[in-house]
Amino acid sequence: MSSPRNPSAAPRTPTVQHAEQATPHSPPPMPDWYQQGLPHIWLPYSQMKTAPAPLAARSTQNARIQLTDGRELVDGVAAWWTACHGYNHPHIRAAVQAQLETMPHVMFGGMVHEPALRLASRLSALLPGDLERVFFTDSGSVAVEVAMKMAIQYRLNTGEPKRTKMLAFKGGYHGDTLATMAVCDPEEGMHHLYGDVLATHIIAPLPQDEESEAAFFKLLDEHAHELTAILTEPLVQGAGGMLFHAPAVLRTLRAAADRYGLLLILDEIFTGFGRTGTMFACEQAGIVPDIITLSKALTGGTMALAATVARPHVFEAFLSDTPDHALMHGPTFMANALACASANAALDLFETEPRLEQVAAINRHLTEALEPCRMLPGVKDVRVLGAIGVVELEKIANPDALRQRFIAENVWIRPFRSIVYVTPAFTIPPEDLRILTDAIYRVLST
Ligand SMILES: *Cc1c(COP(=O)(O)O)cnc(C)c1O
């Protein structure tokens, strides 16, 4: 079979089709690492039998991605919504490099360090209200799991052990792990196949009108005794299809949580750090959740880091002489010093560069430039909030094929479900932003 010198010799079955080519005439050969490594990679959310070959990225700069074949794409996604300061921002790079010199990582059990503690106090100051106790993790899904564990153990510690369920919402997305899949939209979600093995929580329509509000309060009357928390993404349900709701909905949730003695958990992993026009989406509703989760843009897309932040009354339920009352969680790489250094640098940039003004300028451009798409055949809705622009179609028959058409326009836009959307870096130059919106109009009109 495979020789020792080449343990990665040809796989038996082809896994992906040939990489798309720069021109029909002279496809530049893909680099060795690509050809040798691709048969060993399992890509996310991909049917590996039919997925188009992944692009080979070589370098990034601000809102652009350079490929190994010489092409350059304008990035409409900002690395899954993380790179809000643009790629390779010199200030973040310098901070990570400096941290690398002194201490890349140290365990966070029984030991703390400056980048993490500085970040925790800065997040507390930045977040609304008294959200001031920070638990660091290394991915968004785990941050949500920690929030769920906090909410469940909060009840155990306060003598209400039957109240373990979450009330979450249709259209929601909170992560890919087994615990977080159970609070995502059960049908629309990417996880319906796992239905039978997931924990059961209560998933309701968001209370957005009289009818859904009545249903929501009826559910609470029936189920509050077994619920610990209400969980939602505020203002925008991202991965569920970029669905927007009004700030008033969040005020309804806050009032309901207070009335029924529930915790309110807001998952701001996507919306946090300026994406919806304010630093945090919940500011637009003037409410403070009991627990908030953050990740994605926290480090400006440079390092993996997430945080679950609780208010004092949640934290205090864990203070006890009973060892069982401590929060039992601790990821190996929690509060990684490089990641915390890059997050501190990313927070600096909100102070030293006009980020929210840039978001407002992107908002004006998206509002104007995407509006004409409404007239195109097959377009169901056009909506813009902060630096999020969405064109919803009646249906996208083949998202992979549509993505390839965007690549042919030299833009990186990933349609999913029935939407084409952009969430660019806040630092995207106006010319690049126009390239994105022109490409959307052109591709959708032909
Ligand atoms: C991306 C996302 C998550 C999951 O984060 P990962 O880092 O991918 O685990 C959870 N909640 C929301 C709202 C997200 O957008």
CSV table of C-alpha atoms and ligand atoms in Angstrom, one decimal:
chain,number,residue,atom,x,y,z
A,1,MET,CA,0.0,0.0,0.0
A,2,SER,CA,1.4,3.4,0.8
A,3,SER,CA,5.2,3.6,1.1
A,4,PRO,CA,6.8,4.9,4.2
A,5,ARG,CA,8.2,7.9,2.3
A,6,ASN,CA,4.9,8.9,1.0
A,7,PRO,CA,2.3,7.9,3.6
A,8,SER,CA,-0.3,10.1,2.0
A,9,ALA,CA,-0.2,8.2,-1.3
A,10,ALA,CA,-3.3,8.5,-3.6
A,11,PRO,CA,-6.6,7.8,-1.9
A,12,ARG,CA,-8.8,5.2,-3.4
A,13,THR,CA,-11.8,7.3,-4.1
A,14,PRO,CA,-11.6,10.8,-5.5
A,15,THR,CA,-12.9,13.3,-2.9
A,16,VAL,CA,-13.2,16.6,-4.6
A,17,GLN,CA,-13.3,17.7,-8.2
A,18,HIS,CA,-10.4,19.5,-9.8
A,19,ALA,CA,-9.8,23.0,-8.5
A,20,GLU,CA,-11.3,25.7,-10.5
A,21,GLN,CA,-8.9,27.2,-12.9
A,22,ALA,CA,-7.6,30.7,-13.4
A,23,THR,CA,-8.2,30.7,-17.1
A,24,PRO,CA,-9.4,27.9,-19.4
A,25,HIS,CA,-6.0,28.1,-21.2
A,26,SER,CA,-3.3,27.9,-18.6
A,27,PRO,CA,-4.4,26.5,-15.3
A,28,PRO,CA,-1.5,27.2,-12.9
A,29,PRO,CA,-0.6,24.0,-11.1
A,30,MET,CA,-1.9,23.8,-7.5
A,31,PRO,CA,0.9,23.9,-5.0
A,32,ASP,CA,2.3,20.6,-3.6
A,33,TRP,CA,0.8,21.1,-0.2
A,34,TYR,CA,-2.6,21.4,-1.7
A,35,GLN,CA,-2.4,18.3,-3.8
A,36,GLN,CA,-0.9,16.2,-1.0
A,37,GLY,CA,-3.0,17.5,1.8
A,38,LEU,CA,-6.4,17.8,0.2
A,39,PRO,CA,-7.2,14.0,0.3
A,40,HIS,CA,-6.7,14.2,4.0
A,41,ILE,CA,-9.0,17.1,4.8
A,42,TRP,CA,-12.6,16.9,5.9
A,43,LEU,CA,-14.3,20.2,5.1
A,44,PRO,CA,-17.1,21.8,7.1
A,45,TYR,CA,-20.7,21.6,5.9
A,46,SER,CA,-19.6,20.0,2.7
A,47,GLN,CA,-20.8,17.0,0.7
A,48,MET,CA,-17.2,15.9,0.0
A,49,LYS,CA,-18.3,13.9,-3.0
A,50,THR,CA,-19.6,16.8,-4.9
A,51,ALA,CA,-18.3,20.0,-3.3
A,52,PRO,CA,-16.3,22.2,-5.6
A,53,ALA,CA,-12.6,22.1,-4.8
A,54,PRO,CA,-11.8,24.6,-2.1
A,55,LEU,CA,-9.8,27.7,-3.1
A,56,ALA,CA,-6.2,27.9,-2.1
A,57,ALA,CA,-5.6,31.0,0.0
A,58,ARG,CA,-2.1,32.4,0.2
A,59,SER,CA,-2.3,35.7,1.9
A,60,THR,CA,-4.8,38.3,3.1
A,61,GLN,CA,-4.8,42.1,3.3
A,62,ASN,CA,-7.6,44.3,4.6
A,63,ALA,CA,-10.7,43.2,2.7
A,64,ARG,CA,-8.9,41.0,0.1
A,65,ILE,CA,-7.8,37.4,-0.1
A,66,GLN,CA,-4.9,36.4,-2.5
A,67,LEU,CA,-5.0,32.9,-3.9
A,68,THR,CA,-2.0,30.8,-4.8
A,69,ASP,CA,-2.9,31.0,-8.5
A,70,GLY,CA,-2.5,34.8,-8.5
A,71,ARG,CA,-6.2,35.8,-8.3
A,72,GLU,CA,-7.4,38.2,-5.7
A,73,LEU,CA,-10.9,38.2,-4.2
A,74,VAL,CA,-12.7,40.9,-2.4
A,75,ASP,CA,-14.0,39.3,0.8
A,76,GLY,CA,-17.7,39.8,1.5
A,77,VAL,CA,-17.8,37.5,4.5
A,78,ALA,CA,-14.8,38.8,6.6
A,79,ALA,CA,-13.8,35.2,7.6
A,80,TRP,CA,-17.1,34.1,8.9
A,81,TRP,CA,-17.8,37.6,10.4
A,82,THR,CA,-14.7,37.8,12.5
A,83,ALA,CA,-12.2,40.1,10.6
A,84,CYS,CA,-14.0,43.4,11.4
A,85,HIS,CA,-10.7,45.4,11.4
A,86,GLY,CA,-9.6,43.9,8.1
A,87,TYR,CA,-7.1,41.2,7.7
A,88,ASN,CA,-3.5,41.7,9.0
A,89,HIS,CA,-4.2,45.0,10.8
A,90,PRO,CA,-0.7,46.2,11.9
A,91,HIS,CA,-1.8,47.0,15.4
A,92,ILE,CA,-3.2,43.5,16.1
A,93,ARG,CA,-0.2,41.9,14.4
A,94,ALA,CA,2.2,43.9,16.6
A,95,ALA,CA,0.3,43.0,19.8
A,96,VAL,CA,0.4,39.3,19.0
A,97,GLN,CA,4.0,39.4,18.1
A,98,ALA,CA,4.9,41.2,21.3
A,99,GLN,CA,2.9,38.6,23.3
A,100,LEU,CA,4.6,35.8,21.5
A,101,GLU,CA,8.0,37.0,22.7
A,102,THR,CA,7.1,36.9,26.4
A,103,MET,CA,4.4,34.2,26.8
A,104,PRO,CA,2.3,32.6,24.1
A,105,HIS,CA,0.2,30.5,26.5
A,106,VAL,CA,0.1,29.4,30.1
A,107,MET,CA,-2.6,27.3,31.8
A,108,PHE,CA,-5.4,29.3,33.3
A,109,GLY,CA,-6.0,27.0,36.2
A,110,GLY,CA,-4.7,28.6,39.4
A,111,MET,CA,-2.8,31.2,37.4
A,112,VAL,CA,-3.8,34.3,35.6
A,113,HIS,CA,-2.0,36.8,33.4
A,114,GLU,CA,-2.1,40.4,32.2
A,115,PRO,CA,-3.7,40.0,28.8
A,116,ALA,CA,-6.6,38.0,30.2
A,117,LEU,CA,-7.3,40.3,33.2
A,118,ARG,CA,-6.9,43.4,31.2
A,119,LEU,CA,-9.4,42.0,28.6
A,120,ALA,CA,-11.8,41.0,31.3
A,121,SER,CA,-11.9,44.4,32.9
A,122,ARG,CA,-12.2,46.1,29.5
A,123,LEU,CA,-15.1,43.9,28.4
A,124,SER,CA,-16.9,44.6,31.7
A,125,ALA,CA,-16.5,48.3,31.2
A,126,LEU,CA,-17.6,48.1,27.6
A,127,LEU,CA,-20.6,45.9,28.1
A,128,PRO,CA,-23.9,47.5,29.2
A,129,GLY,CA,-25.0,47.3,32.8
A,130,ASP,CA,-23.3,45.1,35.3
A,131,LEU,CA,-22.2,42.3,33.0
A,132,GLU,CA,-18.8,41.9,34.8
A,133,ARG,CA,-17.8,38.4,35.4
A,134,VAL,CA,-15.9,36.9,32.4
A,135,PHE,CA,-15.4,33.2,31.7
A,136,PHE,CA,-13.0,32.7,28.7
A,137,THR,CA,-13.3,29.8,26.2
A,138,ASP,CA,-12.0,29.1,22.7
A,139,SER,CA,-15.0,28.9,20.5
A,140,GLY,CA,-18.5,30.3,20.2
A,141,SER,CA,-20.3,27.0,20.7
A,142,VAL,CA,-18.4,26.4,23.9
A,143,ALA,CA,-19.2,29.9,25.1
A,144,VAL,CA,-22.9,29.1,24.6
A,145,GLU,CA,-22.5,25.7,26.3
A,146,VAL,CA,-20.9,27.5,29.3
A,147,ALA,CA,-23.8,30.0,29.4
A,148,MET,CA,-26.2,27.0,29.4
A,149,LYS,CA,-24.3,25.3,32.2
A,150,MET,CA,-24.3,28.5,34.2
A,151,ALA,CA,-28.0,28.8,33.8
A,152,ILE,CA,-28.6,25.1,34.7
A,153,GLN,CA,-26.3,25.1,37.7
A,154,TYR,CA,-27.7,28.5,38.8
A,155,ARG,CA,-30.9,26.6,39.5
A,156,LEU,CA,-29.2,23.6,41.1
A,157,ASN,CA,-27.4,26.0,43.4
A,158,THR,CA,-30.5,27.9,44.3
A,159,GLY,CA,-32.6,24.9,45.0
A,160,GLU,CA,-34.7,24.6,41.9
A,161,PRO,CA,-33.1,21.5,40.3
A,162,LYS,CA,-36.1,20.9,38.0
A,163,ARG,CA,-35.6,24.1,36.0
A,164,THR,CA,-33.1,22.9,33.4
A,165,LYS,CA,-34.6,23.8,30.1
A,166,MET,CA,-34.0,26.7,27.7
A,167,LEU,CA,-36.6,28.6,25.8
A,168,ALA,CA,-34.9,29.4,22.4
A,169,PHE,CA,-36.3,30.5,19.1
A,170,LYS,CA,-37.1,29.3,15.6
A,171,GLY,CA,-34.4,30.7,13.2
A,172,GLY,CA,-31.8,30.6,15.9
A,173,TYR,CA,-28.3,29.3,15.7
A,174,HIS,CA,-26.0,28.9,18.7
A,175,GLY,CA,-23.4,26.4,17.6
A,176,ASP,CA,-22.6,22.9,16.4
A,177,THR,CA,-21.9,20.9,19.5
A,178,LEU,CA,-24.5,18.4,20.8
A,179,ALA,CA,-25.7,20.7,23.6
A,180,THR,CA,-25.9,23.8,21.4
A,181,MET,CA,-27.6,22.0,18.5
A,182,ALA,CA,-30.5,21.4,20.8
A,183,VAL,CA,-31.2,25.1,21.1
A,184,CYS,CA,-30.9,25.8,17.3
A,185,ASP,CA,-33.9,25.9,15.0
A,186,PRO,CA,-34.9,22.3,14.8
A,187,GLU,CA,-36.1,22.2,11.3
A,188,GLU,CA,-34.4,25.1,9.4
A,189,GLY,CA,-31.2,24.3,11.2
A,190,MET,CA,-28.3,22.3,9.9
A,191,HIS,CA,-28.8,19.7,12.5
A,192,HIS,CA,-32.3,18.1,12.0
A,193,LEU,CA,-30.7,14.7,11.4
A,194,TYR,CA,-29.5,14.6,15.0
A,195,GLY,CA,-33.0,15.3,16.4
A,196,ASP,CA,-33.3,12.0,18.3
A,197,VAL,CA,-30.2,12.3,20.4
A,198,LEU,CA,-30.5,16.0,21.4
A,199,ALA,CA,-31.7,17.3,24.7
A,200,THR,CA,-35.2,18.7,24.6
A,201,HIS,CA,-35.6,22.4,25.1
A,202,ILE,CA,-38.5,24.6,24.0
A,203,ILE,CA,-38.2,26.3,20.7
A,204,ALA,CA,-40.8,28.9,19.9
A,205,PRO,CA,-41.4,31.6,17.3
A,206,LEU,CA,-40.0,35.0,18.4
A,207,PRO,CA,-42.8,37.1,19.9
A,208,GLN,CA,-43.0,39.6,17.1
A,209,ASP,CA,-46.7,40.3,16.7
A,210,GLU,CA,-49.9,39.8,18.7
A,211,GLU,CA,-50.3,36.2,17.8
A,212,SER,CA,-46.8,35.1,18.4
A,213,GLU,CA,-46.7,37.1,21.6
A,214,ALA,CA,-49.9,35.4,22.9
A,215,ALA,CA,-48.4,32.0,22.0
A,216,PHE,CA,-45.1,32.9,23.7
A,217,PHE,CA,-46.8,33.9,27.0
A,218,LYS,CA,-49.0,30.8,26.9
A,219,LEU,CA,-45.8,28.7,26.6
A,220,LEU,CA,-44.3,30.5,29.6
A,221,ASP,CA,-47.4,29.9,31.7
A,222,GLU,CA,-47.2,26.2,30.9
A,223,HIS,CA,-43.5,25.7,31.1
A,224,ALA,CA,-41.8,28.3,33.3
A,225,HIS,CA,-41.6,25.8,36.1
A,226,GLU,CA,-39.1,23.7,34.0
A,227,LEU,CA,-37.3,26.6,32.4
A,228,THR,CA,-34.2,28.3,33.5
A,229,ALA,CA,-33.5,30.8,30.8
A,230,ILE,CA,-34.6,32.5,27.6
A,231,LEU,CA,-31.8,32.4,24.9
A,232,THR,CA,-31.7,34.3,21.7
A,233,GLU,CA,-29.4,36.2,19.3
A,234,PRO,CA,-30.4,39.8,19.6
A,235,LEU,CA,-31.6,41.8,16.5
A,236,VAL,CA,-30.2,39.3,13.9
A,237,GLN,CA,-30.4,35.6,13.8
A,238,GLY,CA,-27.3,35.1,11.7
A,239,ALA,CA,-26.6,31.5,10.6
A,240,GLY,CA,-30.4,30.9,10.7
A,241,GLY,CA,-30.7,33.1,7.6
A,242,MET,CA,-29.9,36.7,8.6
A,243,LEU,CA,-33.4,37.2,10.0
A,244,PHE,CA,-33.9,40.6,11.6
A,245,HIS,CA,-36.2,41.5,14.5
A,246,ALA,CA,-37.1,44.8,16.1
A,247,PRO,CA,-35.5,46.0,19.4
A,248,ALA,CA,-39.0,45.9,20.9
A,249,VAL,CA,-38.8,42.0,20.7
A,250,LEU,CA,-35.8,42.1,23.0
A,251,ARG,CA,-37.7,44.3,25.5
A,252,THR,CA,-40.5,41.8,25.5
A,253,LEU,CA,-38.1,39.0,26.2
A,254,ARG,CA,-36.5,41.0,29.1
A,255,ALA,CA,-39.9,41.8,30.6
A,256,ALA,CA,-41.0,38.1,30.3
A,257,ALA,CA,-37.8,36.9,31.9
A,258,ASP,CA,-38.3,39.2,34.8
A,259,ARG,CA,-42.0,38.3,35.2
A,260,TYR,CA,-41.3,34.5,35.1
A,261,GLY,CA,-38.1,34.6,37.1
A,262,LEU,CA,-36.0,33.4,34.1
A,263,LEU,CA,-32.5,34.3,33.1
A,264,LEU,CA,-32.0,36.1,29.8
A,265,ILE,CA,-29.1,34.9,27.8
A,266,LEU,CA,-28.1,36.9,24.7
A,267,ASP,CA,-25.8,35.3,22.2
A,268,GLU,CA,-24.0,38.2,20.7
A,269,ILE,CA,-21.3,36.0,19.1
A,270,PHE,CA,-22.3,37.4,15.6
A,271,THR,CA,-23.9,40.7,16.5
A,272,GLY,CA,-21.2,41.9,19.1
A,273,PHE,CA,-18.6,44.5,18.3
A,274,GLY,CA,-20.3,46.9,16.0
A,275,ARG,CA,-21.8,44.6,13.4
A,276,THR,CA,-25.4,45.9,13.9
A,277,GLY,CA,-24.3,49.6,14.2
A,278,THR,CA,-23.8,49.7,18.0
A,279,MET,CA,-21.1,48.1,19.9
A,280,PHE,CA,-23.6,45.4,21.1
A,281,ALA,CA,-27.0,44.8,19.6
A,282,CYS,CA,-28.8,44.8,23.0
A,283,GLU,CA,-27.9,48.5,23.4
A,284,GLN,CA,-30.4,49.3,20.7
A,285,ALA,CA,-33.2,47.8,22.9
A,286,GLY,CA,-31.8,49.4,26.1
A,287,ILE,CA,-31.8,46.1,27.9
A,288,VAL,CA,-29.2,44.1,29.8
A,289,PRO,CA,-29.1,40.3,29.6
A,290,ASP,CA,-28.1,38.2,32.6
A,291,ILE,CA,-25.5,36.4,30.6
A,292,ILE,CA,-24.0,37.3,27.2
A,293,THR,CA,-21.8,35.3,24.9
A,294,LEU,CA,-19.1,36.9,22.7
A,295,SER,CA,-16.7,35.5,20.1
A,296,LYS,CA,-16.3,36.0,16.3
A,297,ALA,CA,-15.1,39.6,16.1
A,298,LEU,CA,-13.6,39.6,19.6
A,299,THR,CA,-10.0,39.2,18.4
A,300,GLY,CA,-10.6,40.9,15.1
A,301,GLY,CA,-10.5,37.5,13.4
A,302,THR,CA,-6.9,36.8,14.3
A,303,MET,CA,-7.2,34.1,17.1
A,304,ALA,CA,-9.8,31.8,18.4
A,305,LEU,CA,-11.4,33.2,21.6
A,306,ALA,CA,-14.8,33.4,23.2
A,307,ALA,CA,-16.2,34.8,26.4
A,308,THR,CA,-19.3,34.2,28.5
A,309,VAL,CA,-20.0,37.1,30.7
A,310,ALA,CA,-22.4,37.0,33.7
A,311,ARG,CA,-24.0,39.6,36.0
A,312,PRO,CA,-23.2,39.5,39.7
A,313,HIS,CA,-26.5,37.8,40.8
A,314,VAL,CA,-25.7,34.8,38.5
A,315,PHE,CA,-22.1,34.6,39.7
A,316,GLU,CA,-23.1,34.9,43.4
A,317,ALA,CA,-25.3,31.8,43.1
A,318,PHE,CA,-22.0,29.9,42.7
A,319,LEU,CA,-20.4,31.3,45.8
A,320,SER,CA,-20.7,28.7,48.5
A,321,ASP,CA,-18.9,26.5,51.0
A,322,THR,CA,-20.3,23.5,49.1
A,323,PRO,CA,-17.7,22.4,46.5
A,324,ASP,CA,-20.5,21.1,44.3
A,325,HIS,CA,-21.5,24.7,43.7
A,326,ALA,CA,-18.5,25.7,41.7
A,327,LEU,CA,-18.7,26.0,37.9
A,328,MET,CA,-17.2,22.8,36.6
A,329,HIS,CA,-15.7,23.9,33.2
A,330,GLY,CA,-12.2,24.7,32.1
A,331,PRO,CA,-11.0,24.4,28.5
A,332,THR,CA,-7.3,23.6,28.1
A,333,PHE,CA,-6.6,26.7,26.0
A,334,MET,CA,-9.0,29.0,27.9
A,335,ALA,CA,-7.8,32.7,28.0
A,336,ASN,CA,-4.9,31.9,25.6
A,337,ALA,CA,-2.5,34.8,26.1
A,338,LEU,CA,-2.0,35.4,22.3
A,339,ALA,CA,-5.7,35.4,21.8
A,340,CYS,CA,-6.3,37.8,24.7
A,341,ALA,CA,-3.5,40.1,23.4
A,342,SER,CA,-5.1,40.2,20.0
A,343,ALA,CA,-8.5,40.9,21.6
A,344,ASN,CA,-7.1,43.8,23.6
A,345,ALA,CA,-5.6,45.2,20.4
A,346,ALA,CA,-8.9,44.7,18.6
A,347,LEU,CA,-10.6,46.7,21.4
A,348,ASP,CA,-8.0,49.4,21.0
A,349,LEU,CA,-9.0,49.8,17.4
A,350,PHE,CA,-12.6,50.7,18.4
A,351,GLU,CA,-11.1,53.6,20.3
A,352,THR,CA,-8.4,54.7,17.9
A,353,GLU,CA,-10.2,54.2,14.6
A,354,PRO,CA,-13.7,55.4,13.6
A,355,ARG,CA,-15.2,51.9,13.5
A,356,LEU,CA,-18.9,52.7,14.2
A,357,GLU,CA,-18.7,55.6,11.7
A,358,GLN,CA,-17.4,53.1,9.1
A,359,VAL,CA,-20.3,50.8,9.9
A,360,ALA,CA,-22.7,53.7,9.3
A,361,ALA,CA,-21.0,54.4,6.0
A,362,ILE,CA,-21.2,50.8,4.9
A,363,ASN,CA,-24.8,50.8,6.0
A,364,ARG,CA,-25.6,53.8,3.7
A,365,HIS,CA,-23.9,52.2,0.8
A,366,LEU,CA,-25.5,48.8,1.2
A,367,THR,CA,-29.0,50.3,1.6
A,368,GLU,CA,-28.6,52.3,-1.6
A,369,ALA,CA,-26.7,49.7,-3.7
A,370,LEU,CA,-28.7,46.6,-2.8
A,371,GLU,CA,-32.1,48.2,-3.1
A,372,PRO,CA,-32.3,47.8,-6.9
A,373,CYS,CA,-32.0,44.1,-6.4
A,374,ARG,CA,-35.5,44.1,-5.1
A,375,MET,CA,-36.7,44.5,-8.7
A,376,LEU,CA,-34.9,41.5,-10.0
A,377,PRO,CA,-36.7,38.3,-10.7
A,378,GLY,CA,-36.7,35.7,-7.9
A,379,VAL,CA,-35.8,38.3,-5.2
A,380,LYS,CA,-38.1,38.1,-2.2
A,381,ASP,CA,-36.5,40.7,0.2
A,382,VAL,CA,-33.7,43.1,0.5
A,383,ARG,CA,-32.7,44.1,4.1
A,384,VAL,CA,-29.8,45.9,5.7
A,385,LEU,CA,-28.8,46.5,9.3
A,386,GLY,CA,-25.5,47.9,10.4
A,387,ALA,CA,-22.8,46.3,8.2
A,388,ILE,CA,-25.0,43.4,7.2
A,389,GLY,CA,-26.6,43.4,3.7
A,390,VAL,CA,-29.0,40.7,2.7
A,391,VAL,CA,-30.7,39.8,-0.6
A,392,GLU,CA,-33.2,37.0,0.0
A,393,LEU,CA,-34.3,35.0,-3.0
A,394,GLU,CA,-37.3,32.8,-3.4
A,395,LYS,CA,-35.0,29.8,-3.5
A,396,ILE,CA,-31.4,29.0,-4.3
A,397,ALA,CA,-31.3,25.7,-6.2
A,398,ASN,CA,-27.6,25.3,-6.1
A,399,PRO,CA,-25.6,27.4,-3.6
A,400,ASP,CA,-22.3,25.9,-4.7
A,401,ALA,CA,-22.9,26.9,-8.4
A,402,LEU,CA,-23.9,30.4,-7.3
A,403,ARG,CA,-20.8,30.7,-5.2
A,404,GLN,CA,-18.7,29.8,-8.2
A,405,ARG,CA,-20.3,32.6,-10.2
A,406,PHE,CA,-19.3,35.1,-7.5
A,407,ILE,CA,-15.7,33.7,-7.6
A,408,ALA,CA,-15.7,34.3,-11.3
A,409,GLU,CA,-16.5,38.0,-10.4
A,410,ASN,CA,-13.5,38.0,-8.1
A,411,VAL,CA,-15.6,38.3,-4.9
A,412,TRP,CA,-15.9,35.9,-2.0
A,413,ILE,CA,-19.6,35.7,-1.2
A,414,ARG,CA,-21.1,32.5,0.2
A,415,PRO,CA,-24.8,32.1,-0.4
A,416,PHE,CA,-26.7,29.8,2.0
A,417,ARG,CA,-30.3,28.7,2.4
A,418,SER,CA,-32.1,31.3,0.2
A,419,ILE,CA,-29.9,34.3,0.9
A,420,VAL,CA,-27.0,36.1,-0.6
A,421,TYR,CA,-25.4,38.4,2.0
A,422,VAL,CA,-22.3,40.5,2.8
A,423,THR,CA,-20.8,41.2,6.2
A,424,PRO,CA,-17.6,43.0,5.2
A,425,ALA,CA,-14.7,44.2,7.3
A,426,PHE,CA,-15.6,47.6,8.7
A,427,THR,CA,-12.3,48.9,7.1
A,428,ILE,CA,-13.3,47.8,3.6
A,429,PRO,CA,-12.4,50.6,1.1
A,430,PRO,CA,-15.5,52.1,-0.7
A,431,GLU,CA,-14.2,50.8,-4.1
A,432,ASP,CA,-14.1,47.2,-2.7
A,433,LEU,CA,-17.5,47.6,-1.2
A,434,ARG,CA,-18.8,48.7,-4.6
A,435,ILE,CA,-17.2,45.7,-6.2
A,436,LEU,CA,-19.2,43.4,-3.8
A,437,THR,CA,-22.6,45.1,-4.4
A,438,ASP,CA,-22.0,45.4,-8.2
A,439,ALA,CA,-21.2,41.7,-8.3
A,440,ILE,CA,-24.4,40.8,-6.4
A,441,TYR,CA,-26.5,42.8,-8.7
A,442,ARG,CA,-24.8,41.4,-11.8
A,443,VAL,CA,-24.9,37.8,-10.7
A,444,LEU,CA,-28.5,38.0,-9.6
A,445,SER,CA,-29.7,39.7,-12.8
A,446,THR,CA,-28.3,37.1,-15.2
B,1,LIG,C1,-20.9,31.4,15.0
B,1,LIG,C2,-21.9,31.4,16.1
B,1,LIG,C3,-21.8,30.5,17.1
B,1,LIG,C4,-20.8,29.3,17.2
B,1,LIG,O1,-19.5,29.8,17.2
B,1,LIG,P1,-18.3,28.8,16.9
B,1,LIG,O2,-17.1,29.6,17.2
B,1,LIG,O3,-18.5,28.5,15.4
B,1,LIG,O4,-18.4,27.6,17.7
B,1,LIG,C5,-22.7,30.6,18.2
B,1,LIG,N1,-23.7,31.6,18.1
B,1,LIG,C6,-23.8,32.5,17.1
B,1,LIG,C7,-24.8,33.5,17.2
B,1,LIG,C8,-22.9,32.4,16.1
B,1,LIG,O5,-23.0,33.3,15.1
